[in-house]
Amino acid sequence: MFRLNEIRDKISDPAWRANVKSQLGRTLKVSESPLGFATIAGAGLMLVLILNLGGNDHSNDPQAADPTPELSMLADTDIKESDEVAVAEASTGKTPDTDVVPAAAQTYRLRRNETLIGLLHRAGISSVEAHKAVGVLKDVTNLRRLQRGQEVRIIPATDKSGSIQELRMRDSFEAEAVLRAADGRYDATRTPIATLALTHLVEGEITDSLYLSAQRAGLPTPVIVELIRLMSFDVDFEREIRTGDRFQVYFERTYAPDFGDLAEGRILHMRLELQKRTLEATYFEDETGRGDYFDANGHSTRKALMKTPLDVTVVTSSYGKRKHPVLGYTRQHTGVDFRARTGTPIMAAGDGVVERASRYGGYGNYIRIRHNSTYQTAYAHLSKYGRGIKAGVRVKQGQIIGYAGATGRVTAAHLHYEVLVNGRHANPLTLKLPTGRVLEKEQLATFQHAQAALVADIDKILMQQQILQTASADTVNPSPDSDGVAGMTNTADR
């Protein structure tokens, strides 16, 4: 066991401190989890206590004499590729793997139209050894899915035989394929990548569209798309979204410290403050593992159909009588036209079976979906169909089924969207849709308890942000009686 003075010597080492500083900064930068915040603060306090408890006299050591550097190290949140993964390993209970990125390793990127064998040839691996390696690797990873830019880290054998000592290829976010030489042959395995489960909060004000405002606030694009998809059950994005409305999104993310990147995860809680009403939705899984989004009263926010099958919508022609832009005479417009550039993804408004996916007269490329015995939806003028979309295929709500275009009898690219109720056309924007699942009794109580815990977490995060802002302001303009604990950077997307 380390003696106290040995621990203090290690902590006082500038290289060790620089490494921990970077790792704590990384974690602080990508998450405002209340637990993570407490862990980081506790780590800083522990360092100060160790440096100032008993043991050898370090009065002449400026690093040990002043506890401030141990806390102010949290101020630097720059992420450097060369950093080690000490904090992640400490968090996961794993010991460092000194062979993950050896000094002799060379990193190559797969070029356009290049095979893995071609990359290995470029790295100086002989044709025989390259084929041997690929023959083993294909048992642990799908080499057909490798894309341009795929990184492959190779340590060539030291005997200059054109063989491989080790090869690492990260083919998914949480795992990599590892090839090693062993007794004249190659062994391949899949190795998990150390990750941290984090949460992140983003809130902001809408100044134009929800999509663009959320993007400026720092909300990742996949989360924005999911937010709009979930809110589209209740929100008419054309008529209800106004400047000054506010949004708040609390979501999961996974962080891979070894690689310094993130994978965005599920939305846990969302809030949209409109001028006339406020919408909230919270993710909840019941005892069977079935998950969905519910409002404060336990009513599912998921309806039979989404109001709009697009992320961002502008109505160019409403349902009802109108003068046809091509034919020139007045006739019934049986759906709603949404402005959409060619290639804009179109989503299925609900679960169902594709009845038709083909050319259909003036509708151009056309899809019709039967959702149940009552509802059908139709999508016209598409530029092309989604992958695998054809008659008889079952689709899920929110699945991309096609892309907007200008096929058929049109003057410009747009989506013509129809809803049929018992075979008769209805106005998609005013149609009253049935609600989904409703939580009752014990399930409702469990949900409300979980929702209250999430809201409490969000409140703590907002308080932490205020603390960080205050600390940052104190660093710029320190008060005469400042205790020196400052410099923590606010990483929140406000």
PDB file of C-alpha atoms in Angstrom, residues 304-494:
ATOM      1  CA  ALA A 304     -52.142   7.223 -33.851  1.00  0.00           C
ATOM      2  CA  LEU A 305     -50.683   9.613 -36.439  1.00  0.00           C
ATOM      3  CA  MET A 306     -48.165  12.446 -36.465  1.00  0.00           C
ATOM      4  CA  LYS A 307     -49.623  15.800 -37.493  1.00  0.00           C
ATOM      5  CA  THR A 308     -46.843  16.387 -39.993  1.00  0.00           C
ATOM      6  CA  PRO A 309     -44.479  13.879 -41.655  1.00  0.00           C
ATOM      7  CA  LEU A 310     -41.651  16.431 -41.981  1.00  0.00           C
ATOM      8  CA  ASP A 311     -39.163  17.870 -39.483  1.00  0.00           C
ATOM      9  CA  VAL A 312     -39.705  21.502 -40.540  1.00  0.00           C
ATOM     10  CA  THR A 313     -42.906  22.442 -42.321  1.00  0.00           C
ATOM     11  CA  VAL A 314     -44.306  25.390 -44.249  1.00  0.00           C
ATOM     12  CA  VAL A 315     -47.813  24.932 -45.644  1.00  0.00           C
ATOM     13  CA  THR A 316     -48.014  26.160 -49.226  1.00  0.00           C
ATOM     14  CA  SER A 317     -51.523  24.915 -49.945  1.00  0.00           C
ATOM     15  CA  SER A 318     -54.166  23.935 -47.420  1.00  0.00           C
ATOM     16  CA  TYR A 319     -56.926  21.360 -47.511  1.00  0.00           C
ATOM     17  CA  GLY A 320     -60.143  22.377 -49.325  1.00  0.00           C
ATOM     18  CA  LYS A 321     -61.280  24.172 -52.486  1.00  0.00           C
ATOM     19  CA  ARG A 322     -58.555  25.893 -54.476  1.00  0.00           C
ATOM     20  CA  LYS A 323     -57.559  26.919 -57.986  1.00  0.00           C
ATOM     21  CA  HIS A 324     -55.246  24.221 -59.294  1.00  0.00           C
ATOM     22  CA  PRO A 325     -51.815  25.758 -60.089  1.00  0.00           C
ATOM     23  CA  VAL A 326     -51.363  23.623 -63.244  1.00  0.00           C
ATOM     24  CA  LEU A 327     -54.878  22.848 -64.495  1.00  0.00           C
ATOM     25  CA  GLY A 328     -56.130  26.371 -63.809  1.00  0.00           C
ATOM     26  CA  TYR A 329     -59.636  25.548 -62.540  1.00  0.00           C
ATOM     27  CA  THR A 330     -61.072  25.252 -59.020  1.00  0.00           C
ATOM     28  CA  ARG A 331     -61.210  21.796 -57.498  1.00  0.00           C
ATOM     29  CA  GLN A 332     -61.045  20.100 -54.100  1.00  0.00           C
ATOM     30  CA  HIS A 333     -57.512  19.865 -52.700  1.00  0.00           C
ATOM     31  CA  THR A 334     -57.643  16.571 -50.831  1.00  0.00           C
ATOM     32  CA  GLY A 335     -54.542  17.063 -48.706  1.00  0.00           C
ATOM     33  CA  VAL A 336     -51.975  19.589 -47.489  1.00  0.00           C
ATOM     34  CA  ASP A 337     -48.909  20.702 -49.429  1.00  0.00           C
ATOM     35  CA  PHE A 338     -45.708  21.269 -47.458  1.00  0.00           C
ATOM     36  CA  ARG A 339     -42.794  23.187 -48.929  1.00  0.00           C
ATOM     37  CA  ALA A 340     -39.810  20.831 -49.074  1.00  0.00           C
ATOM     38  CA  ARG A 341     -36.633  20.841 -51.093  1.00  0.00           C
ATOM     39  CA  THR A 342     -35.911  17.825 -53.252  1.00  0.00           C
ATOM     40  CA  GLY A 343     -34.343  15.145 -51.070  1.00  0.00           C
ATOM     41  CA  THR A 344     -36.007  16.204 -47.795  1.00  0.00           C
ATOM     42  CA  PRO A 345     -36.701  12.991 -45.788  1.00  0.00           C
ATOM     43  CA  ILE A 346     -40.376  12.039 -45.426  1.00  0.00           C
ATOM     44  CA  MET A 347     -41.468   9.985 -42.405  1.00  0.00           C
ATOM     45  CA  ALA A 348     -44.296   7.524 -41.956  1.00  0.00           C
ATOM     46  CA  ALA A 349     -46.994   9.278 -39.926  1.00  0.00           C
ATOM     47  CA  GLY A 350     -47.763   6.077 -38.040  1.00  0.00           C
ATOM     48  CA  ASP A 351     -47.179   2.343 -37.817  1.00  0.00           C
ATOM     49  CA  GLY A 352     -48.704   0.456 -40.698  1.00  0.00           C
ATOM     50  CA  VAL A 353     -48.369  -1.527 -43.924  1.00  0.00           C
ATOM     51  CA  VAL A 354     -47.435   0.027 -47.269  1.00  0.00           C
ATOM     52  CA  GLU A 355     -50.363  -0.505 -49.643  1.00  0.00           C
ATOM     53  CA  ARG A 356     -48.784   1.167 -52.644  1.00  0.00           C
ATOM     54  CA  ALA A 357     -45.333   2.523 -53.563  1.00  0.00           C
ATOM     55  CA  SER A 358     -45.311   3.319 -57.257  1.00  0.00           C
ATOM     56  CA  ARG A 359     -46.012   5.930 -59.918  1.00  0.00           C
ATOM     57  CA  TYR A 360     -49.612   7.133 -59.674  1.00  0.00           C
ATOM     58  CA  GLY A 361     -50.728   9.582 -62.396  1.00  0.00           C
ATOM     59  CA  GLY A 362     -50.520  13.262 -61.415  1.00  0.00           C
ATOM     60  CA  TYR A 363     -49.314  12.261 -57.946  1.00  0.00           C
ATOM     61  CA  GLY A 364     -45.972  11.170 -59.399  1.00  0.00           C
ATOM     62  CA  ASN A 365     -44.043   8.841 -57.117  1.00  0.00           C
ATOM     63  CA  TYR A 366     -46.636   7.934 -54.501  1.00  0.00           C
ATOM     64  CA  ILE A 367     -46.869   5.979 -51.230  1.00  0.00           C
ATOM     65  CA  ARG A 368     -50.032   4.992 -49.383  1.00  0.00           C
ATOM     66  CA  ILE A 369     -49.940   3.366 -45.938  1.00  0.00           C
ATOM     67  CA  ARG A 370     -52.778   1.606 -44.107  1.00  0.00           C
ATOM     68  CA  HIS A 371     -52.386   2.151 -40.354  1.00  0.00           C
ATOM     69  CA  ASN A 372     -55.473   0.281 -39.149  1.00  0.00           C
ATOM     70  CA  SER A 373     -59.045  -0.319 -40.213  1.00  0.00           C
ATOM     71  CA  THR A 374     -59.762   3.427 -39.906  1.00  0.00           C
ATOM     72  CA  TYR A 375     -56.717   5.426 -41.011  1.00  0.00           C
ATOM     73  CA  GLN A 376     -54.654   5.646 -44.203  1.00  0.00           C
ATOM     74  CA  THR A 377     -52.047   8.247 -45.183  1.00  0.00           C
ATOM     75  CA  ALA A 378     -50.665   9.117 -48.630  1.00  0.00           C
ATOM     76  CA  TYR A 379     -47.475  10.904 -49.722  1.00  0.00           C
ATOM     77  CA  ALA A 380     -47.085  12.250 -53.291  1.00  0.00           C
ATOM     78  CA  HIS A 381     -44.556  13.841 -55.676  1.00  0.00           C
ATOM     79  CA  LEU A 382     -41.611  12.012 -54.069  1.00  0.00           C
ATOM     80  CA  SER A 383     -38.205  12.146 -55.746  1.00  0.00           C
ATOM     81  CA  LYS A 384     -37.453   8.573 -54.635  1.00  0.00           C
ATOM     82  CA  TYR A 385     -38.528   5.896 -52.160  1.00  0.00           C
ATOM     83  CA  GLY A 386     -36.824   4.942 -48.911  1.00  0.00           C
ATOM     84  CA  ARG A 387     -34.695   1.821 -48.728  1.00  0.00           C
ATOM     85  CA  GLY A 388     -36.818  -1.326 -48.874  1.00  0.00           C
ATOM     86  CA  ILE A 389     -40.117   0.551 -49.261  1.00  0.00           C
ATOM     87  CA  LYS A 390     -42.566  -1.402 -51.414  1.00  0.00           C
ATOM     88  CA  ALA A 391     -46.107  -2.729 -51.218  1.00  0.00           C
ATOM     89  CA  GLY A 392     -46.604  -5.148 -48.328  1.00  0.00           C
ATOM     90  CA  VAL A 393     -43.732  -3.835 -46.187  1.00  0.00           C
ATOM     91  CA  ARG A 394     -44.518  -2.942 -42.571  1.00  0.00           C
ATOM     92  CA  VAL A 395     -43.199   0.461 -41.425  1.00  0.00           C
ATOM     93  CA  LYS A 396     -42.803   2.125 -38.030  1.00  0.00           C
ATOM     94  CA  GLN A 397     -43.919   5.594 -37.060  1.00  0.00           C
ATOM     95  CA  GLY A 398     -41.156   8.086 -37.859  1.00  0.00           C
ATOM     96  CA  GLN A 399     -39.376   5.743 -40.298  1.00  0.00           C
ATOM     97  CA  ILE A 400     -38.085   7.442 -43.454  1.00  0.00           C
ATOM     98  CA  ILE A 401     -40.188   6.124 -46.326  1.00  0.00           C
ATOM     99  CA  GLY A 402     -39.171   8.489 -49.121  1.00  0.00           C
ATOM    100  CA  TYR A 403     -37.786  11.869 -50.119  1.00  0.00           C
ATOM    101  CA  ALA A 404     -39.592  15.007 -51.309  1.00  0.00           C
ATOM    102  CA  GLY A 405     -39.439  15.907 -54.965  1.00  0.00           C
ATOM    103  CA  ALA A 406     -41.337  17.310 -57.947  1.00  0.00           C
ATOM    104  CA  THR A 407     -42.608  14.227 -59.783  1.00  0.00           C
ATOM    105  CA  GLY A 408     -46.086  14.212 -61.304  1.00  0.00           C
ATOM    106  CA  ARG A 409     -48.247  17.270 -62.023  1.00  0.00           C
ATOM    107  CA  VAL A 410     -46.463  19.993 -60.025  1.00  0.00           C
ATOM    108  CA  THR A 411     -44.843  23.413 -60.434  1.00  0.00           C
ATOM    109  CA  ALA A 412     -42.136  23.004 -57.766  1.00  0.00           C
ATOM    110  CA  ALA A 413     -40.756  20.494 -55.287  1.00  0.00           C
ATOM    111  CA  HIS A 414     -43.038  19.842 -52.309  1.00  0.00           C
ATOM    112  CA  LEU A 415     -44.823  17.085 -50.386  1.00  0.00           C
ATOM    113  CA  HIS A 416     -48.529  16.476 -50.892  1.00  0.00           C
ATOM    114  CA  TYR A 417     -49.826  14.721 -47.753  1.00  0.00           C
ATOM    115  CA  GLU A 418     -53.247  13.134 -47.316  1.00  0.00           C
ATOM    116  CA  VAL A 419     -55.106  11.459 -44.465  1.00  0.00           C
ATOM    117  CA  LEU A 420     -58.060   9.195 -45.161  1.00  0.00           C
ATOM    118  CA  VAL A 421     -60.531   8.253 -42.411  1.00  0.00           C
ATOM    119  CA  ASN A 422     -62.705   5.254 -43.346  1.00  0.00           C
ATOM    120  CA  GLY A 423     -61.745   5.854 -46.968  1.00  0.00           C
ATOM    121  CA  ARG A 424     -62.700   9.549 -47.007  1.00  0.00           C
ATOM    122  CA  HIS A 425     -60.236  12.432 -47.131  1.00  0.00           C
ATOM    123  CA  ALA A 426     -59.853  14.556 -43.984  1.00  0.00           C
ATOM    124  CA  ASN A 427     -57.876  17.688 -43.123  1.00  0.00           C
ATOM    125  CA  PRO A 428     -54.569  16.458 -41.603  1.00  0.00           C
ATOM    126  CA  LEU A 429     -54.056  19.696 -39.658  1.00  0.00           C
ATOM    127  CA  THR A 430     -57.426  19.783 -37.886  1.00  0.00           C
ATOM    128  CA  LEU A 431     -58.070  16.065 -37.490  1.00  0.00           C
ATOM    129  CA  LYS A 432     -58.653  15.018 -33.880  1.00  0.00           C
ATOM    130  CA  LEU A 433     -56.478  11.982 -33.299  1.00  0.00           C
ATOM    131  CA  PRO A 434     -56.958   9.367 -30.571  1.00  0.00           C
ATOM    132  CA  THR A 435     -54.450   9.323 -27.738  1.00  0.00           C
ATOM    133  CA  GLY A 436     -52.211   6.382 -27.058  1.00  0.00           C
ATOM    134  CA  ARG A 437     -51.487   4.472 -23.886  1.00  0.00           C
ATOM    135  CA  VAL A 438     -52.579   5.770 -20.449  1.00  0.00           C
ATOM    136  CA  LEU A 439     -50.782   4.890 -17.206  1.00  0.00           C
ATOM    137  CA  GLU A 440     -52.979   4.043 -14.237  1.00  0.00           C
ATOM    138  CA  LYS A 441     -52.714   3.271 -10.508  1.00  0.00           C
ATOM    139  CA  GLU A 442     -49.319   1.829  -9.505  1.00  0.00           C
ATOM    140  CA  GLN A 443     -47.768   2.494 -12.912  1.00  0.00           C
ATOM    141  CA  LEU A 444     -48.866   6.132 -12.802  1.00  0.00           C
ATOM    142  CA  ALA A 445     -47.423   6.576  -9.302  1.00  0.00           C
ATOM    143  CA  THR A 446     -44.116   4.997 -10.361  1.00  0.00           C
ATOM    144  CA  PHE A 447     -43.960   7.213 -13.442  1.00  0.00           C
ATOM    145  CA  GLN A 448     -44.694  10.408 -11.520  1.00  0.00           C
ATOM    146  CA  HIS A 449     -41.973   9.529  -8.996  1.00  0.00           C
ATOM    147  CA  ALA A 450     -39.470   8.970 -11.828  1.00  0.00           C
ATOM    148  CA  GLN A 451     -40.529  12.197 -13.539  1.00  0.00           C
ATOM    149  CA  ALA A 452     -40.089  14.161 -10.300  1.00  0.00           C
ATOM    150  CA  ALA A 453     -36.560  12.756  -9.957  1.00  0.00           C
ATOM    151  CA  LEU A 454     -35.668  13.852 -13.504  1.00  0.00           C
ATOM    152  CA  VAL A 455     -37.044  17.345 -12.945  1.00  0.00           C
ATOM    153  CA  ALA A 456     -35.050  17.542  -9.691  1.00  0.00           C
ATOM    154  CA  ASP A 457     -31.899  16.591 -11.632  1.00  0.00           C
ATOM    155  CA  ILE A 458     -32.603  19.370 -14.134  1.00  0.00           C
ATOM    156  CA  ASP A 459     -33.062  21.878 -11.310  1.00  0.00           C
ATOM    157  CA  LYS A 460     -29.710  20.812  -9.830  1.00  0.00           C
ATOM    158  CA  ILE A 461     -28.045  21.225 -13.220  1.00  0.00           C
ATOM    159  CA  LEU A 462     -29.436  24.738 -13.597  1.00  0.00           C
ATOM    160  CA  MET A 463     -28.109  25.555 -10.117  1.00  0.00           C
ATOM    161  CA  GLN A 464     -24.706  24.117 -11.073  1.00  0.00           C
ATOM    162  CA  GLN A 465     -24.665  26.306 -14.160  1.00  0.00           C
ATOM    163  CA  GLN A 466     -25.261  29.367 -11.998  1.00  0.00           C
ATOM    164  CA  ILE A 467     -22.395  28.301  -9.714  1.00  0.00           C
ATOM    165  CA  LEU A 468     -20.077  27.854 -12.684  1.00  0.00           C
ATOM    166  CA  GLN A 469     -21.073  31.218 -14.139  1.00  0.00           C
ATOM    167  CA  THR A 470     -20.446  32.888 -10.808  1.00  0.00           C
ATOM    168  CA  ALA A 471     -17.063  31.174 -10.440  1.00  0.00           C
ATOM    169  CA  SER A 472     -16.131  32.222 -13.970  1.00  0.00           C
ATOM    170  CA  ALA A 473     -17.130  35.816 -13.257  1.00  0.00           C
ATOM    171  CA  ASP A 474     -15.105  35.772 -10.037  1.00  0.00           C
ATOM    172  CA  THR A 475     -12.066  34.601 -11.991  1.00  0.00           C
ATOM    173  CA  VAL A 476     -12.315  37.567 -14.347  1.00  0.00           C
ATOM    174  CA  ASN A 477     -13.100  40.061 -11.557  1.00  0.00           C
ATOM    175  CA  PRO A 478     -11.969  38.472  -8.262  1.00  0.00           C
ATOM    176  CA  SER A 479     -13.224  40.048  -5.086  1.00  0.00           C
ATOM    177  CA  PRO A 480     -10.734  41.107  -2.350  1.00  0.00           C
ATOM    178  CA  ASP A 481     -11.851  38.256  -0.077  1.00  0.00           C
ATOM    179  CA  SER A 482     -11.871  35.614  -2.826  1.00  0.00           C
ATOM    180  CA  ASP A 483     -10.838  32.189  -1.565  1.00  0.00           C
ATOM    181  CA  GLY A 484      -9.182  31.375  -4.886  1.00  0.00           C
ATOM    182  CA  VAL A 485     -11.604  28.586  -5.806  1.00  0.00           C
ATOM    183  CA  ALA A 486     -12.517  29.720  -9.292  1.00  0.00           C
ATOM    184  CA  GLY A 487     -11.935  29.046 -12.935  1.00  0.00           C
ATOM    185  CA  MET A 488     -14.479  26.303 -13.566  1.00  0.00           C
ATOM    186  CA  THR A 489     -15.852  26.777 -17.038  1.00  0.00           C
ATOM    187  CA  ASN A 490     -19.581  26.745 -17.785  1.00  0.00           C
ATOM    188  CA  THR A 491     -20.042  24.214 -20.546  1.00  0.00           C
ATOM    189  CA  ALA A 492     -23.829  24.374 -20.649  1.00  0.00           C
ATOM    190  CA  ASP A 493     -25.587  25.025 -23.922  1.00  0.00           C
ATOM    191  CA  ARG A 494     -27.817  27.881 -22.909  1.00  0.00           C
TER     192      ARG A 494
END
